[in-house]
PDB file of C-alpha atoms in Angstrom:
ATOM      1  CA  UNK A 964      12.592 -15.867 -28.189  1.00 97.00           C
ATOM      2  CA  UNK A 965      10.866 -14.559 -24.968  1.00 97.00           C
ATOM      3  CA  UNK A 966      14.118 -12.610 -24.450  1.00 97.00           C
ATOM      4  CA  UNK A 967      14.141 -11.182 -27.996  1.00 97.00           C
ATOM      5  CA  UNK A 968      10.683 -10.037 -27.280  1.00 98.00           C
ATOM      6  CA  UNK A 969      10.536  -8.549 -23.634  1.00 98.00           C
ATOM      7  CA  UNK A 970      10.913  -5.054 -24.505  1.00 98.00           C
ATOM      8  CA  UNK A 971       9.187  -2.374 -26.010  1.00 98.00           C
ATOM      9  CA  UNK A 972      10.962  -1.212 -28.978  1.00 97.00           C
ATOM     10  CA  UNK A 973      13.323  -4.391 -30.931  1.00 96.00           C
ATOM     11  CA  UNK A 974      16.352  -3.196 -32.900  1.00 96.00           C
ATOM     12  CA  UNK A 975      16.814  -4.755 -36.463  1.00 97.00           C
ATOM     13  CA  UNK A 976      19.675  -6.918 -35.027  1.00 97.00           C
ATOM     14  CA  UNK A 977      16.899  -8.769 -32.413  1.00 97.00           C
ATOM     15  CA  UNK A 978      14.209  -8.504 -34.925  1.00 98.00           C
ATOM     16  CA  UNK A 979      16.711 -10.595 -37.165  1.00 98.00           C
ATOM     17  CA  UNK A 980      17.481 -13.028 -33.821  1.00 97.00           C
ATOM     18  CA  UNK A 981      13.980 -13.167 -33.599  1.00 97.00           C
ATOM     19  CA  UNK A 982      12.976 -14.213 -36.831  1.00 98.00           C
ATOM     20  CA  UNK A 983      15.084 -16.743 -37.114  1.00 97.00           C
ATOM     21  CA  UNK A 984      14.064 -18.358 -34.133  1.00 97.00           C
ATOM     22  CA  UNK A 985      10.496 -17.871 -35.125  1.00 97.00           C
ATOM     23  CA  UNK A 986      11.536 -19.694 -38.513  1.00 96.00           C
ATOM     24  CA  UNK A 987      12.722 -22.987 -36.376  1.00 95.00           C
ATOM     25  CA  UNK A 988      10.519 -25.729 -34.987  1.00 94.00           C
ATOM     26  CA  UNK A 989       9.040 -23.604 -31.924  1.00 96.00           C
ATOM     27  CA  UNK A 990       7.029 -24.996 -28.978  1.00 97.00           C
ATOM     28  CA  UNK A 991       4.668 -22.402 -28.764  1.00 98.00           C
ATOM     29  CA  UNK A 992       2.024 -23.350 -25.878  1.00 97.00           C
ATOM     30  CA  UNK A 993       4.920 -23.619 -24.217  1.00 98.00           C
ATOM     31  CA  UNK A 994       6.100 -20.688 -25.221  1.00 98.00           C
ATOM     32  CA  UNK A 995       2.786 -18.781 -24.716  1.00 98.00           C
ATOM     33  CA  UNK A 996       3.106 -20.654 -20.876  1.00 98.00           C
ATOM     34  CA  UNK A 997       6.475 -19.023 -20.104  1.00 98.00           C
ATOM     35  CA  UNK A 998       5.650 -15.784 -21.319  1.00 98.00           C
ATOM     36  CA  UNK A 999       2.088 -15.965 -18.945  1.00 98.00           C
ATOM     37  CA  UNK A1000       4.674 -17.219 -15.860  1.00 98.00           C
ATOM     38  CA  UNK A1001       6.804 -14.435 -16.645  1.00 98.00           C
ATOM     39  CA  UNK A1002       3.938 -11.603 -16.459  1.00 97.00           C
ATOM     40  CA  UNK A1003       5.303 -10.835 -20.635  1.00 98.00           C
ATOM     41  CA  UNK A1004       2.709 -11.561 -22.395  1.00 98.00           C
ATOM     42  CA  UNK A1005       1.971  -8.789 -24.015  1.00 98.00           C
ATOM     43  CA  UNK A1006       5.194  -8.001 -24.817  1.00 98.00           C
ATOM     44  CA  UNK A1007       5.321 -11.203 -26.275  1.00 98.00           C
ATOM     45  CA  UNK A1008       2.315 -10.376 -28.469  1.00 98.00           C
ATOM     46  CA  UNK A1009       3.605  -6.791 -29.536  1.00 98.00           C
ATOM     47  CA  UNK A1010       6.687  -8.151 -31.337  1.00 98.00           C
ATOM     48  CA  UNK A1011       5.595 -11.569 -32.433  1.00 98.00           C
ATOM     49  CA  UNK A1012       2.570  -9.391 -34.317  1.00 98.00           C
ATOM     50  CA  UNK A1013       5.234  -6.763 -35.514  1.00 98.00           C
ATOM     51  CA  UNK A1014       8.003  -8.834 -36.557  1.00 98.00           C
ATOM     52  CA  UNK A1015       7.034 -12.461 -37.002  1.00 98.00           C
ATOM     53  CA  UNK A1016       3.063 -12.758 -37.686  1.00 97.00           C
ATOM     54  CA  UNK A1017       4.170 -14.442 -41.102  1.00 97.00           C
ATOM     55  CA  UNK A1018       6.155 -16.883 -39.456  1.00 97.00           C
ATOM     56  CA  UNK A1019       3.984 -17.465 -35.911  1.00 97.00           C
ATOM     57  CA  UNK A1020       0.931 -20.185 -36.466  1.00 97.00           C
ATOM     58  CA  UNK A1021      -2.451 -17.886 -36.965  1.00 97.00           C
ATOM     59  CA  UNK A1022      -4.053 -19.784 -34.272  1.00 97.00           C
ATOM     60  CA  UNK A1023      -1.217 -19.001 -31.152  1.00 97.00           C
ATOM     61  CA  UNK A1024      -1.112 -15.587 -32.362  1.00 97.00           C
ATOM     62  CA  UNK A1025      -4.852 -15.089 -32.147  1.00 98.00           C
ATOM     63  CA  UNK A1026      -4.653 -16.774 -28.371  1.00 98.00           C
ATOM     64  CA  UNK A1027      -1.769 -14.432 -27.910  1.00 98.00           C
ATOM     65  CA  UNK A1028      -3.840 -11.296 -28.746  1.00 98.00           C
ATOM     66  CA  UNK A1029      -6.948 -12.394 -27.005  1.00 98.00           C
ATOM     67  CA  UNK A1030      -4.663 -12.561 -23.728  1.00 98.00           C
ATOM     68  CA  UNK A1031      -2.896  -9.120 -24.891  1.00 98.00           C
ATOM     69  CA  UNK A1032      -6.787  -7.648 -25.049  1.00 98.00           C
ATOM     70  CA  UNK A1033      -7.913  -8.947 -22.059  1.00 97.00           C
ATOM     71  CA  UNK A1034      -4.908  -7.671 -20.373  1.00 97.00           C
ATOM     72  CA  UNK A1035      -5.151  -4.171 -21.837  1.00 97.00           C
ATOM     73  CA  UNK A1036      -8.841  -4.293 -20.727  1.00 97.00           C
ATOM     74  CA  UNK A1037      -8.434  -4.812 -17.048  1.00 96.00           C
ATOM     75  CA  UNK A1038      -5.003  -2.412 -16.874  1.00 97.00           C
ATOM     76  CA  UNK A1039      -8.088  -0.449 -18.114  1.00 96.00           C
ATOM     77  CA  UNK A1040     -10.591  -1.223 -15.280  1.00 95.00           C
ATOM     78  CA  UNK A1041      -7.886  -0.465 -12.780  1.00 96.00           C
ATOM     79  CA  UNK A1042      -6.376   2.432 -13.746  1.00 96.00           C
ATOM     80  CA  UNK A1043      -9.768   4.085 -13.299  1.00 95.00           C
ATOM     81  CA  UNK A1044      -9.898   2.464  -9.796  1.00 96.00           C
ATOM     82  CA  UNK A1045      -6.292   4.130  -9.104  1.00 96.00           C
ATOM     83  CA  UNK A1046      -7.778   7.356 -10.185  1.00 95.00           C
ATOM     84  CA  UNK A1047     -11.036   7.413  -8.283  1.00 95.00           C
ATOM     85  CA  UNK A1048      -9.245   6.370  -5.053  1.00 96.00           C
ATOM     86  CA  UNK A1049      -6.488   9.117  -5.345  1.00 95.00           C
ATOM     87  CA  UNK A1050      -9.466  11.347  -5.716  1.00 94.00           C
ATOM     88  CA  UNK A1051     -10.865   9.866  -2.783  1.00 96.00           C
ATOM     89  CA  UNK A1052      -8.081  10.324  -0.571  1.00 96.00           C
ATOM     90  CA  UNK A1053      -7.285  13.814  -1.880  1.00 95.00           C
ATOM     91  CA  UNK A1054     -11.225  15.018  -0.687  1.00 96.00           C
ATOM     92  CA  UNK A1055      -9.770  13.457   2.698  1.00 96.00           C
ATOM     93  CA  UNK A1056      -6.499  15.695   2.582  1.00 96.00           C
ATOM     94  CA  UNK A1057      -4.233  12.772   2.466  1.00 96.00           C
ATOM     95  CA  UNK A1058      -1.679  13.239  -0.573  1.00 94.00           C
ATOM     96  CA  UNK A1059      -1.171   9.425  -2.025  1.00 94.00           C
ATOM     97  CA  UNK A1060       1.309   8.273  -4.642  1.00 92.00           C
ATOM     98  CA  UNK A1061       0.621   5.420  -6.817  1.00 92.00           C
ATOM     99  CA  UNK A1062       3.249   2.635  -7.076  1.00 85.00           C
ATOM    100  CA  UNK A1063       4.173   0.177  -9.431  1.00 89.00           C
ATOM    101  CA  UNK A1064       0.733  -0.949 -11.601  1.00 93.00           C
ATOM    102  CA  UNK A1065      -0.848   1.616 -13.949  1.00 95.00           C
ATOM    103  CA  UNK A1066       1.330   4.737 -13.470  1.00 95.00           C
ATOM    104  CA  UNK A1067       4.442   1.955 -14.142  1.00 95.00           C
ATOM    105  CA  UNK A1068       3.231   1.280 -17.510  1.00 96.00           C
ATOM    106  CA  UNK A1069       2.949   4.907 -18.174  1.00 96.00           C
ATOM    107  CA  UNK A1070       6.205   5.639 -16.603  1.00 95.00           C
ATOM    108  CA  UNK A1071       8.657   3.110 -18.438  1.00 96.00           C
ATOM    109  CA  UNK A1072       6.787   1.880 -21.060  1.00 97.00           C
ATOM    110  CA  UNK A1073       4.507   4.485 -22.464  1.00 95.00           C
ATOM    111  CA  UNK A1074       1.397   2.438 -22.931  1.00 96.00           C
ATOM    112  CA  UNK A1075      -0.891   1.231 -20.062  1.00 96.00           C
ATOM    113  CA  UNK A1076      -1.586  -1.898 -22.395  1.00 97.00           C
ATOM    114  CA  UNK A1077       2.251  -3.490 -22.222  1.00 98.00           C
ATOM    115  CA  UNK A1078       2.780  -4.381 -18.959  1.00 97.00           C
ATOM    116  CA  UNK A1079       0.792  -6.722 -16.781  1.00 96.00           C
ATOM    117  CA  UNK A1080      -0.598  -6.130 -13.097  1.00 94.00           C
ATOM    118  CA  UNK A1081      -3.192  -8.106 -10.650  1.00 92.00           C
ATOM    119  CA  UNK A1082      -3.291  -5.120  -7.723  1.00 93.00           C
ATOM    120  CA  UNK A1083      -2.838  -1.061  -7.280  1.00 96.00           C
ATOM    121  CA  UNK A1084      -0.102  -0.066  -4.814  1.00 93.00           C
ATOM    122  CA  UNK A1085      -0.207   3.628  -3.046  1.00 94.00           C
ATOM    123  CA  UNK A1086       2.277   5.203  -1.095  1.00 92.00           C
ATOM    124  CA  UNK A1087       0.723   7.275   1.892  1.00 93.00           C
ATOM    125  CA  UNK A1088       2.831   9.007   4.749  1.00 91.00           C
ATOM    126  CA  UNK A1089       2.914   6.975   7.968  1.00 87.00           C
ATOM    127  CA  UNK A1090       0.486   9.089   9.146  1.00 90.00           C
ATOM    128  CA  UNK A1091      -2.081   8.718   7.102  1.00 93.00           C
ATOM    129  CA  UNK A1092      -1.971   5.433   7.341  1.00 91.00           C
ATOM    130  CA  UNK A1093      -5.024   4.277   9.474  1.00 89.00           C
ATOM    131  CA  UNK A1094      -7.312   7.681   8.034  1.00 94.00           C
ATOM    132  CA  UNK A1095      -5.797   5.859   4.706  1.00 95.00           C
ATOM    133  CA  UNK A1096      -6.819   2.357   5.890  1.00 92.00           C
ATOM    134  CA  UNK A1097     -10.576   4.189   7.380  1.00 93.00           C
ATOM    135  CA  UNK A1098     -11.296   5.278   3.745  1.00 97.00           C
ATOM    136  CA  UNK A1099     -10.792   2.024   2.026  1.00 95.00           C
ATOM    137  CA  UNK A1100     -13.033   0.381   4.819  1.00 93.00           C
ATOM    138  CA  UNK A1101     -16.091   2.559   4.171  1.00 96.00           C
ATOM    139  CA  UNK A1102     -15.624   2.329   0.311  1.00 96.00           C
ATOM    140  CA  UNK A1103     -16.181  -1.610   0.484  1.00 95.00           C
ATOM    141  CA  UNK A1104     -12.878  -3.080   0.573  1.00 96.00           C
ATOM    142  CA  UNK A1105     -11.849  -5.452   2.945  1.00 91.00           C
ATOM    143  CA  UNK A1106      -8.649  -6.542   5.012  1.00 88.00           C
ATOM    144  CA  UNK A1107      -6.497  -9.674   3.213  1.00 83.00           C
ATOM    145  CA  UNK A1108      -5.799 -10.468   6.890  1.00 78.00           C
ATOM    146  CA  UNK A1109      -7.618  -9.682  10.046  1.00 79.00           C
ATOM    147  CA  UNK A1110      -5.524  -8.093  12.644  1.00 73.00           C
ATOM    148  CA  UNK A1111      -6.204  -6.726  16.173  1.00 76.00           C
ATOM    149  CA  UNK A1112      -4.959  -2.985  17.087  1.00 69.00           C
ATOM    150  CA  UNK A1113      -2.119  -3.924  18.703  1.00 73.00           C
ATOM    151  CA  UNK A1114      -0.881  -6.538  15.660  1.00 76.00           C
ATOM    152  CA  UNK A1115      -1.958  -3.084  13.240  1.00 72.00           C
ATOM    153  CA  UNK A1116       0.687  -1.342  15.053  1.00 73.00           C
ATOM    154  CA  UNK A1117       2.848  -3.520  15.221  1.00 74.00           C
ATOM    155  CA  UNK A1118       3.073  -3.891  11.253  1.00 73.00           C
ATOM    156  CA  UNK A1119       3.496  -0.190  10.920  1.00 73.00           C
ATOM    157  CA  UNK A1120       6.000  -0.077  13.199  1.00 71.00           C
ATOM    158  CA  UNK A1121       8.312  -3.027  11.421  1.00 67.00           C
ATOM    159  CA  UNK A1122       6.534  -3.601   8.069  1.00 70.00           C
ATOM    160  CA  UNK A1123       6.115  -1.322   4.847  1.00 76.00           C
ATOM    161  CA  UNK A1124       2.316  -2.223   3.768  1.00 84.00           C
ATOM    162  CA  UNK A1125      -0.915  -3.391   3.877  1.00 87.00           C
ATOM    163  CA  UNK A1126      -3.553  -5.423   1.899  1.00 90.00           C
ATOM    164  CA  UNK A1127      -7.341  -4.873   0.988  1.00 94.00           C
ATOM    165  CA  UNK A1128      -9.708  -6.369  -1.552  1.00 94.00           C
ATOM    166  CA  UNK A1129     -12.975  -6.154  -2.835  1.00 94.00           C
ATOM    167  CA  UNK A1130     -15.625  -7.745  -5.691  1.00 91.00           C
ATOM    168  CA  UNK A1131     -13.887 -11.028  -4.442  1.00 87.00           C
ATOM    169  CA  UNK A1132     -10.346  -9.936  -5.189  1.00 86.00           C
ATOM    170  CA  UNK A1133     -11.100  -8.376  -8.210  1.00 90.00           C
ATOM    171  CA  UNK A1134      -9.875  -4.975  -7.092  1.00 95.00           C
ATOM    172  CA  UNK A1135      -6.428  -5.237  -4.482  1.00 96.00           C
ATOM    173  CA  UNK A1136      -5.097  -2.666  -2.612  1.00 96.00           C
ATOM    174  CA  UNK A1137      -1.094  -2.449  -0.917  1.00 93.00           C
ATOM    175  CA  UNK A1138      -1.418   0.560   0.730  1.00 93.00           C
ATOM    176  CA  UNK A1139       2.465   1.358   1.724  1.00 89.00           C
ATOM    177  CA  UNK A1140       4.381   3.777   3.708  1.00 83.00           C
ATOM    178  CA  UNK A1141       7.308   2.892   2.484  1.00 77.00           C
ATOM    179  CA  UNK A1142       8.776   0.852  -0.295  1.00 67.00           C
ATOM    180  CA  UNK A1143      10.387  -1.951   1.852  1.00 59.00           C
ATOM    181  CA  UNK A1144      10.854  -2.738   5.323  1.00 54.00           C
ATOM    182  CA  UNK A1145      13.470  -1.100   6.512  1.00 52.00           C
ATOM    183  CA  UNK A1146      15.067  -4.683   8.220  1.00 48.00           C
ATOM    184  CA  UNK A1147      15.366  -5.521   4.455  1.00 50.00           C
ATOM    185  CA  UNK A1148      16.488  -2.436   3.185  1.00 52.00           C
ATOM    186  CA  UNK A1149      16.314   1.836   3.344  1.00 56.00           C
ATOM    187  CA  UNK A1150      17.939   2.550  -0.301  1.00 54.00           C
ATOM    188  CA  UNK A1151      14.804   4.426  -0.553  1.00 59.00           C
ATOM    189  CA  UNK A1152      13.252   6.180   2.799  1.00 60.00           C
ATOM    190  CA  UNK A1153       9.705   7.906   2.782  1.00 61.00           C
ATOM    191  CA  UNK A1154      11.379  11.427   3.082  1.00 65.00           C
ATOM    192  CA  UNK A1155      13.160  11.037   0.181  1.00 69.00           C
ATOM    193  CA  UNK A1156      10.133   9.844  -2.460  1.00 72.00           C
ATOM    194  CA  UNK A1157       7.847  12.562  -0.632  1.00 81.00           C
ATOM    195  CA  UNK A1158      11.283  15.372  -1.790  1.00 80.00           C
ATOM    196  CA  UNK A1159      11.408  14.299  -5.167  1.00 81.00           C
ATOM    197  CA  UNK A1160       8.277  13.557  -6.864  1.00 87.00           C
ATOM    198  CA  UNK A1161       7.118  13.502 -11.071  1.00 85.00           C
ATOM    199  CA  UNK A1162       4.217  13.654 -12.395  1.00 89.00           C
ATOM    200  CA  UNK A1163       1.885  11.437 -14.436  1.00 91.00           C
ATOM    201  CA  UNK A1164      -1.305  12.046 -16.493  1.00 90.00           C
ATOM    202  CA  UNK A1165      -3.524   8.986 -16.151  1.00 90.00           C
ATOM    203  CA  UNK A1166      -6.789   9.666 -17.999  1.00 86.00           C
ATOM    204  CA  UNK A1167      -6.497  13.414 -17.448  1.00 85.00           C
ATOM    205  CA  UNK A1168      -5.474  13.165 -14.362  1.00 85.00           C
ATOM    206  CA  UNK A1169      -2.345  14.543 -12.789  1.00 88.00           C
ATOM    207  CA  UNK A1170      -1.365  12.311 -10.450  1.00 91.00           C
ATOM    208  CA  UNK A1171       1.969  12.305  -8.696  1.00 90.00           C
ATOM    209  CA  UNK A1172       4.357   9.464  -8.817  1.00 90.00           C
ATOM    210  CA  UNK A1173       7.987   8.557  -8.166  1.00 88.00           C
ATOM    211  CA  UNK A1174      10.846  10.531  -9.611  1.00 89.00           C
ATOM    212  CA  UNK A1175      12.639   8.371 -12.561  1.00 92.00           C
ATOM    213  CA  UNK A1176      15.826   7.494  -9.814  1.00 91.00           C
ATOM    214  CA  UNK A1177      13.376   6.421  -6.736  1.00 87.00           C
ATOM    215  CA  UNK A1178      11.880   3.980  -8.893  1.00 91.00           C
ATOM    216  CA  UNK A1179      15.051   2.552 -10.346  1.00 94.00           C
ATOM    217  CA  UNK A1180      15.764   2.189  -6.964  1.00 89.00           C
ATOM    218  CA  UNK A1181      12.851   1.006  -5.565  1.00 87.00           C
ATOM    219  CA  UNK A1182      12.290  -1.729  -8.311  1.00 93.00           C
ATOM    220  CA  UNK A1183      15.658  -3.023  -7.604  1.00 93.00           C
ATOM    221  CA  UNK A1184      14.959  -3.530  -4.183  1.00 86.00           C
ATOM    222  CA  UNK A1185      11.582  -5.019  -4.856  1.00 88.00           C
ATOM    223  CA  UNK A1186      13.532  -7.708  -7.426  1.00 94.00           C
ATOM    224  CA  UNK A1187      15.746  -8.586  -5.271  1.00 92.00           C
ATOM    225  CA  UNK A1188      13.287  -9.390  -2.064  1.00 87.00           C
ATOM    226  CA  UNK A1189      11.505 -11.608  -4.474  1.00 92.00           C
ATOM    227  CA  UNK A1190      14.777 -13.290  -5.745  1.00 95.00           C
ATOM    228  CA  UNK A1191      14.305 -11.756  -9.407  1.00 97.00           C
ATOM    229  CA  UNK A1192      11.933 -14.282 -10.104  1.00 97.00           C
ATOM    230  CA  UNK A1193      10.003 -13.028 -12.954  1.00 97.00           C
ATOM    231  CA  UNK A1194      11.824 -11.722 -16.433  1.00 98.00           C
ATOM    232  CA  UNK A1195       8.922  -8.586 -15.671  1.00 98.00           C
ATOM    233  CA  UNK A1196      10.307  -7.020 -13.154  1.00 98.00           C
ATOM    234  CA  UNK A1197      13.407  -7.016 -15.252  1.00 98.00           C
ATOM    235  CA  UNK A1198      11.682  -5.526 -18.088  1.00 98.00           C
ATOM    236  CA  UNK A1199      10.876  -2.772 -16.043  1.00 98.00           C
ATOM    237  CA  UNK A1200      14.451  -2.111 -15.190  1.00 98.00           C
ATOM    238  CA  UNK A1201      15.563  -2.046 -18.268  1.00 98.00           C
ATOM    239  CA  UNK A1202      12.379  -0.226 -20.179  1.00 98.00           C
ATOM    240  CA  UNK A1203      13.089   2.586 -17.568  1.00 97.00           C
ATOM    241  CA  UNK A1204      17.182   2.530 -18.191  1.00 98.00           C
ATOM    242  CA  UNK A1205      16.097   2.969 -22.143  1.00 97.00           C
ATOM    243  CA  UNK A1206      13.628   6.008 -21.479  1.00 96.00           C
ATOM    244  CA  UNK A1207      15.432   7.940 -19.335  1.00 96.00           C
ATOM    245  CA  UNK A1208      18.716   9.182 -18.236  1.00 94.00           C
ATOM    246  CA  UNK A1209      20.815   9.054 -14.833  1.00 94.00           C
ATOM    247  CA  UNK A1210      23.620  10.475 -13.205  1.00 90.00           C
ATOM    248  CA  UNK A1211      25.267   6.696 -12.646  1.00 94.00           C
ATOM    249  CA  UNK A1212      27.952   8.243 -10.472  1.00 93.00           C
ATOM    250  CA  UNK A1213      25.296   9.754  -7.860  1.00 89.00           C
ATOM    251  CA  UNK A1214      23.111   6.945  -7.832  1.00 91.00           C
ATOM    252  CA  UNK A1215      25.995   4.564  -6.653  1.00 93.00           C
ATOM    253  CA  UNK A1216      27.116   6.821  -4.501  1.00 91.00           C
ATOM    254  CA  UNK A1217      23.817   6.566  -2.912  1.00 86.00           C
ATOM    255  CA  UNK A1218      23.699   3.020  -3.119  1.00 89.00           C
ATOM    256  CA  UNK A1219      26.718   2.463  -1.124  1.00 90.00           C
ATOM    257  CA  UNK A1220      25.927   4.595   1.757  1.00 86.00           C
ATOM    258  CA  UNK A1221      22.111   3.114   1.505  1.00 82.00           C
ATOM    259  CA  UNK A1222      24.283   0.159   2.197  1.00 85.00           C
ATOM    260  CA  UNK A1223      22.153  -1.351  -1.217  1.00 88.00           C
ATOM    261  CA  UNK A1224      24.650  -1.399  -3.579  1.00 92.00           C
ATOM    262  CA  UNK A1225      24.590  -4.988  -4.264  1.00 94.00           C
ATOM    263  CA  UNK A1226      21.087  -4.713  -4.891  1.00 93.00           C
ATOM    264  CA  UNK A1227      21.110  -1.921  -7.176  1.00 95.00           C
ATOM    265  CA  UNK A1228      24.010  -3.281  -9.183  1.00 96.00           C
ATOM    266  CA  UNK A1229      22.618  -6.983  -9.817  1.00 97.00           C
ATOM    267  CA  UNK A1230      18.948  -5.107 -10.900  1.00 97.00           C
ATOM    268  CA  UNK A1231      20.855  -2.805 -13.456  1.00 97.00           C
ATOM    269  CA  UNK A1232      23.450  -5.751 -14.237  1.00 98.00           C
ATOM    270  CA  UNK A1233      20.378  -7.978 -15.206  1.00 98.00           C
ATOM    271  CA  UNK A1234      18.867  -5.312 -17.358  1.00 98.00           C
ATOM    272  CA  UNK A1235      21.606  -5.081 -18.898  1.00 98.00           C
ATOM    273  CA  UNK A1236      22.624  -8.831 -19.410  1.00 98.00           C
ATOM    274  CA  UNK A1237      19.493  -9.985 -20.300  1.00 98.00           C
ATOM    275  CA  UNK A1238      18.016  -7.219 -22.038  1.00 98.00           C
ATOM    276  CA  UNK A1239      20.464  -5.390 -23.265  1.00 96.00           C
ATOM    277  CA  UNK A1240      19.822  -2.107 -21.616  1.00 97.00           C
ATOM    278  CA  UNK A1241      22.405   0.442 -22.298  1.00 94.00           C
ATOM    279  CA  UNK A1242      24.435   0.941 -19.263  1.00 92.00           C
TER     280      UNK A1242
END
């Protein structure tokens, strides 16, 4: 069932899968559990309510759309956040892109409300980094770690981000200059996302973001550093596969000489297996 219902848009042959589960003895806190584990819920909620809210008990759907609320409220919260910073950084000079979260949800799923995030993640160039990092300080947020100059250097030189909070981890920041460490893997470099760059509008504001092939790549590469453990990042695969199209042929060309191909193809191969995303 939680596969029938992590996506966006069902077609009648999963809406028939899915009813027909629905219709059989279903554990549904455990259900509901699974779905919260996965980061789904609300896709959960989107195509129980559309498909099956004559078959789902009245009081797991209402706990499903309190959750889908609450989610949609705080995607809410933070997307303004993600706006007011890029403003901030912009009166700086320092041209930011926003990552993953908010402009995500926009991106491959076309509603801020279906897709769940706990932090806002912003591409800078190297850099900017520290004038980045200054910024953040003097607006209230705070350091996840304390580090001395030397260890600060040290991360930019070998790492790919870093962390700040604030309203006791209410609002988290990853400011990155570049999607992954490069010991892990350079499918996508900073030259290449600062080349080839779309644009978003997030409460009227244009904000730039990753083009539709840098984020395929980039969320590959970010699944398979965390060992594909949640069916979300998946789902974000495959919503992007189903909204837009690519020149397969150039992408694994790029893949292979990235030296990523592996990567790329078991992201994709996922979306596809799992989710049926057309490949």
């Amino acid at each position: 069932m939680l596969l029938s219902c992590a996506r966006t848009v069902a077609t009648p042959q999963v809406v028939a899968r899915l009813r027909e589960l629905a219709a059989k003895e279903v554990d549904w806190e455990y259900l509901f559990l699974l779905a919260r584990r996965h980061s789904v819920v609300p896709l959960l909620y989107l195509q129980l309510h559309q498909h099956t809210s004559d078959l789902v008990p009245e009081e797991h759907l209402q706990k499903l759309k309190q959750h889908y609320q609450e989610n949609s409220a705080r995607n809410t919260v933070l997307a303004a956040e993600l706006c007011r910073l890029i403003g901030l950084f912009e009166d700086s000079g320092i041209k930011a892109i926003p990552y993953k979260g908010p402009v995500l949800s926009l991106f491959a799923y076309g509603d801020l409300a279906l897709r769940r995030f706990v932090d806002l993640d912003v591409i800078v160039r190297k850099t900017d980094v520290l004038k980045a990092r200054d910024i953040l300080l003097a607006d209230g947020y705070t350091p996840s770690k304390s580090l001395a100059l030397h260890q600060q250097e040290l991360l930019l030189r070998t790492q790919h981000n870093m962390q700040f909070w604030r309203d006791n981890r209410r609002l988290i920041v990853e400011l990155h200059w570049e999607v992954a460490p490069h010991l892990f893997a350079s499918s996508v470099s900073a030259g290449q996302i600062w080349q080839d760059l779309g644009t978003i509008n997030v409460y009227n504001t244009q904000i730039k973001t990753l083009s539709a092939d840098n984020l395929l790549f980039s969320l590959c590469v970010h699944g398979s550093r965390h060992l594909w453990e949640r069916l979300s990042w998946i789902c974000d695969v495959a919503e992007l596969i189903n909204r837009y199209r690519f020149n397969w042929t150039i992408l694994l060309e790029r893949a292979a000489t990235a030296d990523s191909e592996r990567m790329f193809l078991l992201g994709i191969h996922l979306a596809y297996q799992l989710l049926e995303a057309p490949l």
